[in-house]
Short mmCIF file of N, CA and C in Angstrom, two decimals:
data_model
loop_
_atom_site.label_atom_id
_atom_site.label_comp_id
_atom_site.label_asym_id
_atom_site.label_seq_id
_atom_site.Cartn_x
_atom_site.Cartn_y
_atom_site.Cartn_z
N MET A 1 26.76 -133.56 -13.90
CA MET A 1 27.79 -134.58 -13.98
C MET A 1 28.84 -134.21 -15.02
N LEU A 2 28.39 -133.74 -16.19
CA LEU A 2 29.31 -133.35 -17.26
C LEU A 2 30.20 -132.20 -16.81
N ALA A 3 29.65 -131.23 -16.08
CA ALA A 3 30.45 -130.10 -15.57
C ALA A 3 31.54 -130.59 -14.65
N ALA A 4 31.25 -131.59 -13.83
CA ALA A 4 32.26 -132.15 -12.93
C ALA A 4 33.39 -132.80 -13.71
N VAL A 5 33.05 -133.45 -14.83
CA VAL A 5 34.08 -134.06 -15.67
C VAL A 5 34.98 -132.99 -16.26
N PHE A 6 34.39 -131.90 -16.78
CA PHE A 6 35.19 -130.79 -17.32
C PHE A 6 36.06 -130.17 -16.25
N LEU A 7 35.50 -129.95 -15.06
CA LEU A 7 36.26 -129.35 -13.98
C LEU A 7 37.42 -130.25 -13.59
N SER A 8 37.16 -131.55 -13.48
CA SER A 8 38.22 -132.48 -13.12
C SER A 8 39.30 -132.52 -14.20
N ALA A 9 38.90 -132.52 -15.46
CA ALA A 9 39.86 -132.52 -16.56
C ALA A 9 40.70 -131.26 -16.54
N ALA A 10 40.07 -130.11 -16.28
CA ALA A 10 40.81 -128.85 -16.21
C ALA A 10 41.78 -128.86 -15.03
N ALA A 11 41.34 -129.39 -13.89
CA ALA A 11 42.21 -129.45 -12.71
C ALA A 11 43.41 -130.37 -12.97
N ILE A 12 43.17 -131.50 -13.64
CA ILE A 12 44.26 -132.43 -13.96
C ILE A 12 45.24 -131.78 -14.92
N ALA A 13 44.73 -131.11 -15.95
CA ALA A 13 45.62 -130.44 -16.92
C ALA A 13 46.44 -129.35 -16.24
N ALA A 14 45.81 -128.57 -15.36
CA ALA A 14 46.54 -127.51 -14.65
C ALA A 14 47.61 -128.11 -13.75
N ASP A 15 47.28 -129.22 -13.07
CA ASP A 15 48.23 -129.86 -12.19
C ASP A 15 49.42 -130.41 -12.99
N GLN A 16 49.16 -131.04 -14.14
CA GLN A 16 50.24 -131.55 -14.98
C GLN A 16 51.10 -130.42 -15.51
N GLU A 17 50.47 -129.33 -15.90
CA GLU A 17 51.20 -128.17 -16.40
C GLU A 17 52.09 -127.58 -15.31
N SER A 18 51.57 -127.49 -14.07
CA SER A 18 52.36 -126.93 -12.96
C SER A 18 53.59 -127.77 -12.70
N ARG A 19 53.43 -129.08 -12.75
CA ARG A 19 54.58 -129.95 -12.49
C ARG A 19 55.63 -129.79 -13.58
N ALA A 20 55.24 -129.37 -14.77
CA ALA A 20 56.18 -129.21 -15.87
C ALA A 20 56.96 -127.90 -15.76
N LEU A 21 56.55 -127.00 -14.89
CA LEU A 21 57.25 -125.72 -14.76
C LEU A 21 58.62 -125.94 -14.13
N ALA A 22 59.62 -125.25 -14.65
CA ALA A 22 60.98 -125.41 -14.16
C ALA A 22 61.26 -124.57 -12.91
N GLY A 23 60.54 -123.47 -12.77
CA GLY A 23 60.80 -122.57 -11.65
C GLY A 23 59.55 -122.31 -10.85
N PRO A 24 59.67 -121.40 -9.88
CA PRO A 24 58.50 -121.07 -9.06
C PRO A 24 57.40 -120.40 -9.88
N VAL A 25 56.17 -120.63 -9.49
CA VAL A 25 55.02 -120.02 -10.16
C VAL A 25 55.03 -118.52 -9.88
N LEU A 26 55.05 -117.71 -10.94
CA LEU A 26 54.99 -116.26 -10.81
C LEU A 26 53.58 -115.74 -10.98
N LEU A 27 52.80 -116.42 -11.84
CA LEU A 27 51.47 -115.91 -12.16
C LEU A 27 50.51 -117.07 -12.37
N GLU A 28 49.33 -116.90 -11.81
CA GLU A 28 48.24 -117.85 -12.00
C GLU A 28 47.11 -117.11 -12.70
N VAL A 29 46.58 -117.72 -13.77
CA VAL A 29 45.48 -117.11 -14.53
C VAL A 29 44.31 -118.08 -14.53
N SER A 30 43.14 -117.57 -14.15
CA SER A 30 41.95 -118.43 -14.13
C SER A 30 40.78 -117.70 -14.77
N GLY A 31 39.79 -118.48 -15.14
CA GLY A 31 38.59 -117.92 -15.74
C GLY A 31 37.84 -118.98 -16.50
N GLN A 32 36.99 -118.56 -17.42
CA GLN A 32 36.19 -119.45 -18.25
C GLN A 32 36.69 -119.38 -19.68
N GLY A 33 36.75 -120.51 -20.30
CA GLY A 33 37.08 -120.59 -21.71
C GLY A 33 36.28 -121.71 -22.35
N GLY A 34 35.01 -121.79 -22.07
CA GLY A 34 34.18 -122.93 -22.45
C GLY A 34 34.09 -123.88 -21.28
N ALA A 35 35.21 -124.15 -20.62
CA ALA A 35 35.29 -124.90 -19.37
C ALA A 35 36.19 -124.08 -18.45
N PRO A 36 36.14 -124.32 -17.16
CA PRO A 36 37.03 -123.57 -16.26
C PRO A 36 38.50 -123.76 -16.65
N VAL A 37 39.26 -122.68 -16.58
CA VAL A 37 40.66 -122.70 -16.98
C VAL A 37 41.50 -122.23 -15.81
N LEU A 38 42.60 -122.92 -15.57
CA LEU A 38 43.59 -122.50 -14.59
C LEU A 38 44.95 -122.76 -15.20
N ARG A 39 45.74 -121.71 -15.39
CA ARG A 39 47.09 -121.83 -15.94
C ARG A 39 48.06 -121.17 -15.00
N ARG A 40 49.21 -121.80 -14.86
CA ARG A 40 50.28 -121.25 -14.03
C ARG A 40 51.50 -121.00 -14.91
N PHE A 41 52.21 -119.91 -14.61
CA PHE A 41 53.37 -119.53 -15.41
C PHE A 41 54.56 -119.30 -14.49
N ASP A 42 55.70 -119.90 -14.84
CA ASP A 42 56.95 -119.51 -14.22
C ASP A 42 57.62 -118.51 -15.16
N ARG A 43 58.82 -118.08 -14.84
CA ARG A 43 59.48 -117.07 -15.68
C ARG A 43 59.69 -117.59 -17.11
N ASP A 44 60.14 -118.83 -17.24
CA ASP A 44 60.38 -119.38 -18.58
C ASP A 44 59.10 -119.43 -19.41
N ALA A 45 57.99 -119.82 -18.78
CA ALA A 45 56.71 -119.90 -19.50
C ALA A 45 56.26 -118.51 -19.95
N LEU A 46 56.47 -117.49 -19.11
CA LEU A 46 56.13 -116.12 -19.50
C LEU A 46 57.04 -115.63 -20.63
N MET A 47 58.31 -115.98 -20.54
CA MET A 47 59.26 -115.53 -21.56
C MET A 47 59.02 -116.22 -22.90
N ALA A 48 58.34 -117.37 -22.90
CA ALA A 48 58.04 -118.08 -24.14
C ALA A 48 56.91 -117.41 -24.92
N LEU A 49 56.16 -116.52 -24.27
CA LEU A 49 55.09 -115.78 -24.94
C LEU A 49 55.68 -114.59 -25.69
N PRO A 50 54.93 -114.01 -26.65
CA PRO A 50 55.44 -112.82 -27.35
C PRO A 50 55.79 -111.71 -26.36
N GLN A 51 56.95 -111.12 -26.52
CA GLN A 51 57.44 -110.09 -25.61
C GLN A 51 57.29 -108.70 -26.24
N THR A 52 57.06 -107.72 -25.38
CA THR A 52 56.88 -106.33 -25.80
C THR A 52 57.68 -105.43 -24.87
N SER A 53 58.23 -104.38 -25.43
CA SER A 53 58.92 -103.35 -24.64
C SER A 53 58.18 -102.03 -24.81
N ILE A 54 58.04 -101.31 -23.71
CA ILE A 54 57.46 -99.97 -23.79
C ILE A 54 58.30 -99.02 -22.95
N GLN A 55 58.35 -97.80 -23.39
CA GLN A 55 58.96 -96.74 -22.59
C GLN A 55 57.81 -95.85 -22.16
N THR A 56 57.69 -95.63 -20.86
CA THR A 56 56.55 -94.89 -20.35
C THR A 56 56.90 -94.20 -19.04
N TYR A 57 55.95 -93.45 -18.55
CA TYR A 57 56.06 -92.76 -17.27
C TYR A 57 55.09 -93.40 -16.29
N THR A 58 55.45 -93.39 -15.01
CA THR A 58 54.50 -93.78 -13.97
C THR A 58 54.55 -92.72 -12.88
N ASP A 59 53.55 -92.72 -12.03
CA ASP A 59 53.53 -91.77 -10.92
C ASP A 59 54.47 -92.18 -9.79
N TRP A 60 55.10 -93.35 -9.89
CA TRP A 60 55.97 -93.85 -8.83
C TRP A 60 57.44 -93.81 -9.22
N THR A 61 57.74 -93.33 -10.44
CA THR A 61 59.12 -93.29 -10.92
C THR A 61 59.42 -91.91 -11.49
N ASP A 62 60.71 -91.62 -11.62
CA ASP A 62 61.13 -90.34 -12.18
C ASP A 62 61.55 -90.53 -13.63
N GLY A 63 60.98 -89.73 -14.51
CA GLY A 63 61.36 -89.77 -15.92
C GLY A 63 60.85 -91.01 -16.63
N PRO A 64 61.19 -91.11 -17.91
CA PRO A 64 60.74 -92.26 -18.69
C PRO A 64 61.42 -93.54 -18.21
N GLN A 65 60.66 -94.62 -18.21
CA GLN A 65 61.15 -95.92 -17.75
C GLN A 65 60.90 -96.95 -18.85
N GLN A 66 61.80 -97.92 -18.95
CA GLN A 66 61.67 -99.01 -19.93
C GLN A 66 61.14 -100.25 -19.21
N PHE A 67 60.02 -100.79 -19.71
CA PHE A 67 59.44 -102.01 -19.16
C PHE A 67 59.35 -103.05 -20.27
N ASP A 68 59.65 -104.29 -19.93
CA ASP A 68 59.55 -105.41 -20.86
C ASP A 68 58.63 -106.46 -20.25
N GLY A 69 57.84 -107.10 -21.11
CA GLY A 69 56.95 -108.13 -20.61
C GLY A 69 56.00 -108.61 -21.69
N VAL A 70 54.86 -109.09 -21.23
CA VAL A 70 53.84 -109.68 -22.09
C VAL A 70 52.61 -108.79 -22.07
N LEU A 71 52.07 -108.48 -23.23
CA LEU A 71 50.82 -107.71 -23.26
C LEU A 71 49.72 -108.55 -22.62
N LEU A 72 48.91 -107.92 -21.79
CA LEU A 72 47.82 -108.61 -21.11
C LEU A 72 46.90 -109.28 -22.11
N VAL A 73 46.60 -108.62 -23.21
CA VAL A 73 45.71 -109.21 -24.22
C VAL A 73 46.32 -110.48 -24.80
N ASP A 74 47.64 -110.51 -25.03
CA ASP A 74 48.30 -111.70 -25.55
C ASP A 74 48.27 -112.85 -24.54
N LEU A 75 48.48 -112.52 -23.27
CA LEU A 75 48.44 -113.54 -22.22
C LEU A 75 47.06 -114.18 -22.14
N LEU A 76 46.01 -113.34 -22.13
CA LEU A 76 44.65 -113.87 -22.02
C LEU A 76 44.26 -114.66 -23.27
N ASP A 77 44.70 -114.22 -24.45
CA ASP A 77 44.45 -114.98 -25.67
C ASP A 77 45.13 -116.34 -25.61
N HIS A 78 46.36 -116.36 -25.11
CA HIS A 78 47.11 -117.61 -24.99
C HIS A 78 46.41 -118.59 -24.05
N VAL A 79 45.91 -118.09 -22.94
CA VAL A 79 45.24 -118.94 -21.95
C VAL A 79 43.87 -119.36 -22.46
N GLY A 80 43.21 -118.48 -23.22
CA GLY A 80 41.90 -118.80 -23.76
C GLY A 80 40.76 -118.51 -22.83
N VAL A 81 40.90 -117.46 -22.02
CA VAL A 81 39.81 -117.07 -21.12
C VAL A 81 39.14 -115.82 -21.65
N GLU A 82 37.86 -115.69 -21.34
CA GLU A 82 37.08 -114.55 -21.81
C GLU A 82 36.24 -114.01 -20.67
N GLY A 83 35.94 -112.72 -20.73
CA GLY A 83 35.08 -112.10 -19.74
C GLY A 83 35.12 -110.60 -19.87
N SER A 84 34.36 -109.94 -19.02
CA SER A 84 34.28 -108.49 -19.08
C SER A 84 35.15 -107.80 -18.03
N VAL A 85 35.63 -108.58 -17.05
CA VAL A 85 36.44 -108.01 -15.97
C VAL A 85 37.62 -108.92 -15.67
N ILE A 86 38.79 -108.31 -15.55
CA ILE A 86 39.99 -109.03 -15.14
C ILE A 86 40.32 -108.53 -13.74
N THR A 87 40.30 -109.42 -12.77
CA THR A 87 40.66 -109.04 -11.41
C THR A 87 42.11 -109.43 -11.18
N ALA A 88 42.93 -108.43 -10.86
CA ALA A 88 44.36 -108.62 -10.63
C ALA A 88 44.63 -108.62 -9.13
N HIS A 89 45.28 -109.68 -8.64
CA HIS A 89 45.57 -109.83 -7.22
C HIS A 89 47.07 -109.72 -6.98
N ALA A 90 47.45 -108.96 -5.97
CA ALA A 90 48.85 -108.79 -5.60
C ALA A 90 49.22 -109.73 -4.45
N LEU A 91 50.51 -109.85 -4.21
CA LEU A 91 51.00 -110.67 -3.11
C LEU A 91 50.47 -110.21 -1.75
N ASN A 92 50.23 -108.91 -1.60
CA ASN A 92 49.79 -108.35 -0.31
C ASN A 92 48.27 -108.29 -0.18
N ASP A 93 47.54 -109.03 -1.01
CA ASP A 93 46.07 -109.09 -1.01
C ASP A 93 45.39 -107.87 -1.61
N TYR A 94 46.15 -106.90 -2.10
CA TYR A 94 45.54 -105.80 -2.86
C TYR A 94 45.00 -106.39 -4.15
N TYR A 95 43.87 -105.88 -4.60
CA TYR A 95 43.35 -106.30 -5.89
C TYR A 95 42.69 -105.13 -6.58
N ALA A 96 42.62 -105.23 -7.90
CA ALA A 96 41.99 -104.19 -8.71
C ALA A 96 41.26 -104.86 -9.85
N GLU A 97 40.17 -104.25 -10.27
CA GLU A 97 39.42 -104.75 -11.41
C GLU A 97 39.77 -103.94 -12.65
N ILE A 98 40.11 -104.65 -13.71
CA ILE A 98 40.45 -104.05 -14.99
C ILE A 98 39.34 -104.39 -15.96
N PRO A 99 38.63 -103.39 -16.46
CA PRO A 99 37.60 -103.69 -17.46
C PRO A 99 38.24 -104.25 -18.73
N ALA A 100 37.65 -105.29 -19.29
CA ALA A 100 38.18 -105.87 -20.53
C ALA A 100 38.22 -104.84 -21.64
N SER A 101 37.36 -103.83 -21.58
CA SER A 101 37.37 -102.77 -22.59
C SER A 101 38.70 -102.02 -22.61
N ASP A 102 39.44 -102.01 -21.49
CA ASP A 102 40.75 -101.36 -21.45
C ASP A 102 41.73 -102.03 -22.42
N LEU A 103 41.54 -103.31 -22.70
CA LEU A 103 42.47 -104.04 -23.56
C LEU A 103 42.49 -103.49 -24.98
N SER A 104 41.37 -102.92 -25.43
CA SER A 104 41.34 -102.36 -26.78
C SER A 104 41.79 -100.90 -26.80
N ARG A 105 41.86 -100.27 -25.63
CA ARG A 105 42.26 -98.85 -25.57
C ARG A 105 43.72 -98.64 -25.17
N HIS A 106 44.31 -99.65 -24.52
CA HIS A 106 45.68 -99.51 -24.01
C HIS A 106 46.48 -100.77 -24.29
N ASP A 107 47.77 -100.60 -24.49
CA ASP A 107 48.69 -101.74 -24.54
C ASP A 107 49.15 -102.03 -23.12
N ILE A 108 48.31 -102.72 -22.37
CA ILE A 108 48.59 -103.00 -20.96
C ILE A 108 49.63 -104.12 -20.90
N LEU A 109 50.68 -103.87 -20.15
CA LEU A 109 51.82 -104.78 -20.09
C LEU A 109 51.88 -105.48 -18.74
N ILE A 110 52.16 -106.77 -18.76
CA ILE A 110 52.54 -107.50 -17.55
C ILE A 110 54.07 -107.47 -17.57
N ALA A 111 54.64 -106.51 -16.87
CA ALA A 111 56.09 -106.29 -16.93
C ALA A 111 56.82 -107.23 -15.98
N HIS A 112 57.92 -107.79 -16.48
CA HIS A 112 58.80 -108.62 -15.66
C HIS A 112 60.20 -108.02 -15.57
N THR A 113 60.47 -107.02 -16.42
CA THR A 113 61.78 -106.38 -16.44
C THR A 113 61.59 -104.87 -16.45
N TRP A 114 62.38 -104.18 -15.65
CA TRP A 114 62.29 -102.73 -15.51
C TRP A 114 63.69 -102.16 -15.73
N ASN A 115 63.82 -101.33 -16.76
CA ASN A 115 65.11 -100.74 -17.13
C ASN A 115 66.21 -101.81 -17.25
N GLY A 116 65.84 -102.94 -17.88
CA GLY A 116 66.81 -103.99 -18.15
C GLY A 116 67.06 -104.95 -17.01
N GLU A 117 66.45 -104.75 -15.87
CA GLU A 117 66.66 -105.60 -14.70
C GLU A 117 65.39 -106.37 -14.36
N ARG A 118 65.56 -107.65 -13.99
CA ARG A 118 64.42 -108.41 -13.48
C ARG A 118 63.90 -107.73 -12.22
N MET A 119 62.60 -107.64 -12.13
CA MET A 119 62.02 -107.02 -10.93
C MET A 119 61.96 -108.04 -9.80
N ARG A 120 62.31 -107.58 -8.62
CA ARG A 120 62.19 -108.39 -7.41
C ARG A 120 60.99 -107.88 -6.62
N VAL A 121 60.57 -108.61 -5.64
CA VAL A 121 59.44 -108.20 -4.81
C VAL A 121 59.69 -106.80 -4.26
N ARG A 122 60.89 -106.50 -3.82
CA ARG A 122 61.18 -105.18 -3.26
C ARG A 122 61.13 -104.07 -4.31
N ASP A 123 61.16 -104.47 -5.61
CA ASP A 123 61.10 -103.51 -6.72
C ASP A 123 59.74 -103.49 -7.40
N ARG A 124 58.70 -103.87 -6.69
CA ARG A 124 57.33 -103.94 -7.20
C ARG A 124 57.13 -105.17 -8.10
N GLY A 125 58.03 -106.10 -8.06
CA GLY A 125 57.95 -107.28 -8.89
C GLY A 125 57.50 -108.50 -8.10
N PRO A 126 57.63 -109.64 -8.68
CA PRO A 126 58.33 -109.88 -9.94
C PRO A 126 57.52 -109.50 -11.17
N LEU A 127 56.22 -109.19 -11.00
CA LEU A 127 55.39 -108.75 -12.12
C LEU A 127 54.63 -107.49 -11.73
N TRP A 128 54.49 -106.57 -12.70
CA TRP A 128 53.82 -105.30 -12.45
C TRP A 128 52.97 -104.97 -13.67
N ILE A 129 51.69 -104.72 -13.46
CA ILE A 129 50.81 -104.29 -14.55
C ILE A 129 51.10 -102.82 -14.85
N ILE A 130 51.46 -102.56 -16.10
CA ILE A 130 51.82 -101.20 -16.52
C ILE A 130 50.85 -100.71 -17.59
N TYR A 131 50.21 -99.59 -17.32
CA TYR A 131 49.43 -98.86 -18.33
C TYR A 131 50.36 -97.80 -18.91
N PRO A 132 50.53 -97.75 -20.21
CA PRO A 132 51.43 -96.75 -20.79
C PRO A 132 50.87 -95.33 -20.67
N SER A 133 51.79 -94.39 -20.51
CA SER A 133 51.43 -92.98 -20.43
C SER A 133 52.50 -92.17 -21.16
N ASN A 134 52.08 -91.17 -21.88
CA ASN A 134 53.02 -90.36 -22.65
C ASN A 134 53.79 -89.36 -21.81
N ASN A 135 53.17 -88.88 -20.72
CA ASN A 135 53.82 -87.81 -19.98
C ASN A 135 53.24 -87.71 -18.58
N ARG A 136 54.05 -87.33 -17.66
CA ARG A 136 53.61 -87.14 -16.27
C ARG A 136 53.83 -85.70 -15.82
N GLN A 137 53.85 -84.77 -16.74
CA GLN A 137 54.11 -83.38 -16.36
C GLN A 137 52.87 -82.63 -15.93
N SER A 138 51.71 -83.26 -16.00
CA SER A 138 50.48 -82.57 -15.64
C SER A 138 50.38 -82.33 -14.14
N GLY A 139 51.07 -83.15 -13.35
CA GLY A 139 50.97 -83.02 -11.91
C GLY A 139 49.75 -83.72 -11.33
N GLN A 140 48.89 -84.24 -12.18
CA GLN A 140 47.70 -84.95 -11.73
C GLN A 140 47.98 -86.46 -11.71
N PRO A 141 47.44 -87.18 -10.72
CA PRO A 141 47.62 -88.64 -10.71
C PRO A 141 46.97 -89.26 -11.95
N ASP A 142 47.57 -90.31 -12.45
CA ASP A 142 47.03 -91.03 -13.60
C ASP A 142 45.73 -91.71 -13.20
N ILE A 143 44.73 -91.66 -14.05
CA ILE A 143 43.43 -92.25 -13.72
C ILE A 143 43.49 -93.78 -13.66
N ASP A 144 44.54 -94.38 -14.22
CA ASP A 144 44.68 -95.83 -14.21
C ASP A 144 45.58 -96.34 -13.08
N ASN A 145 46.03 -95.48 -12.20
CA ASN A 145 46.95 -95.88 -11.13
C ASN A 145 46.45 -97.07 -10.32
N SER A 146 45.18 -97.07 -9.96
CA SER A 146 44.67 -98.13 -9.09
C SER A 146 44.69 -99.49 -9.78
N LYS A 147 44.78 -99.52 -11.11
CA LYS A 147 44.79 -100.77 -11.86
C LYS A 147 46.21 -101.26 -12.14
N MET A 148 47.22 -100.45 -11.82
CA MET A 148 48.60 -100.85 -12.08
C MET A 148 49.13 -101.63 -10.88
N VAL A 149 48.67 -102.86 -10.77
CA VAL A 149 48.98 -103.71 -9.63
C VAL A 149 50.42 -104.19 -9.72
N TRP A 150 51.20 -103.89 -8.67
CA TRP A 150 52.54 -104.45 -8.63
C TRP A 150 52.53 -105.65 -7.71
N GLN A 151 53.61 -106.41 -7.74
CA GLN A 151 53.69 -107.70 -7.05
C GLN A 151 52.51 -108.59 -7.46
N LEU A 152 52.19 -108.53 -8.75
CA LEU A 152 51.07 -109.29 -9.31
C LEU A 152 51.30 -110.78 -9.11
N GLN A 153 50.25 -111.46 -8.66
CA GLN A 153 50.32 -112.89 -8.40
C GLN A 153 49.26 -113.69 -9.16
N LYS A 154 48.05 -113.12 -9.27
CA LYS A 154 46.94 -113.85 -9.89
C LYS A 154 46.11 -112.92 -10.76
N LEU A 155 45.54 -113.50 -11.83
CA LEU A 155 44.55 -112.82 -12.66
C LEU A 155 43.35 -113.75 -12.75
N HIS A 156 42.18 -113.19 -12.55
CA HIS A 156 40.96 -113.98 -12.72
C HIS A 156 40.03 -113.20 -13.67
N VAL A 157 39.57 -113.88 -14.71
CA VAL A 157 38.72 -113.26 -15.71
C VAL A 157 37.29 -113.77 -15.50
N SER A 158 36.34 -112.83 -15.45
CA SER A 158 34.95 -113.21 -15.20
C SER A 158 34.00 -112.24 -15.90
N GLU A 159 32.75 -112.59 -15.87
CA GLU A 159 31.69 -111.69 -16.35
C GLU A 159 31.24 -110.86 -15.16
N GLN A 160 30.94 -109.62 -15.39
CA GLN A 160 30.50 -108.73 -14.30
C GLN A 160 29.08 -109.04 -13.92
#
């Protein structure tokens, strides 16, 4: 019975928060934080979080690229969810599992801006998970490619 009360309270809070958003929902984050958590973010809500810029290489772009956004660790801290696996879901139903241990090894970015421009769906946006890389001259695919989900829509944090 108590769990149902927590779930209902979390659902009510998430619903009230969604109605307060000024724009369309870009990202939904769910998981456990003592009680089930569901948070939705529009562009303004994401921009209100601490912002980070990185210059990096990807296997899908030529030369160094500038990405701006929110560090994944900061987003999850803000939402208050914990777990060992972050499952990232794209608009096209692609998903990838990101081990929480990656958060201490990489500055993983939820990018909303690419080379100064807002990303659109046709540009792998509006959100793209970016793992930083120093160089792409090796000719080998990056081992984190499968986790760099573009057209990111949802994150779910859970225990494995």
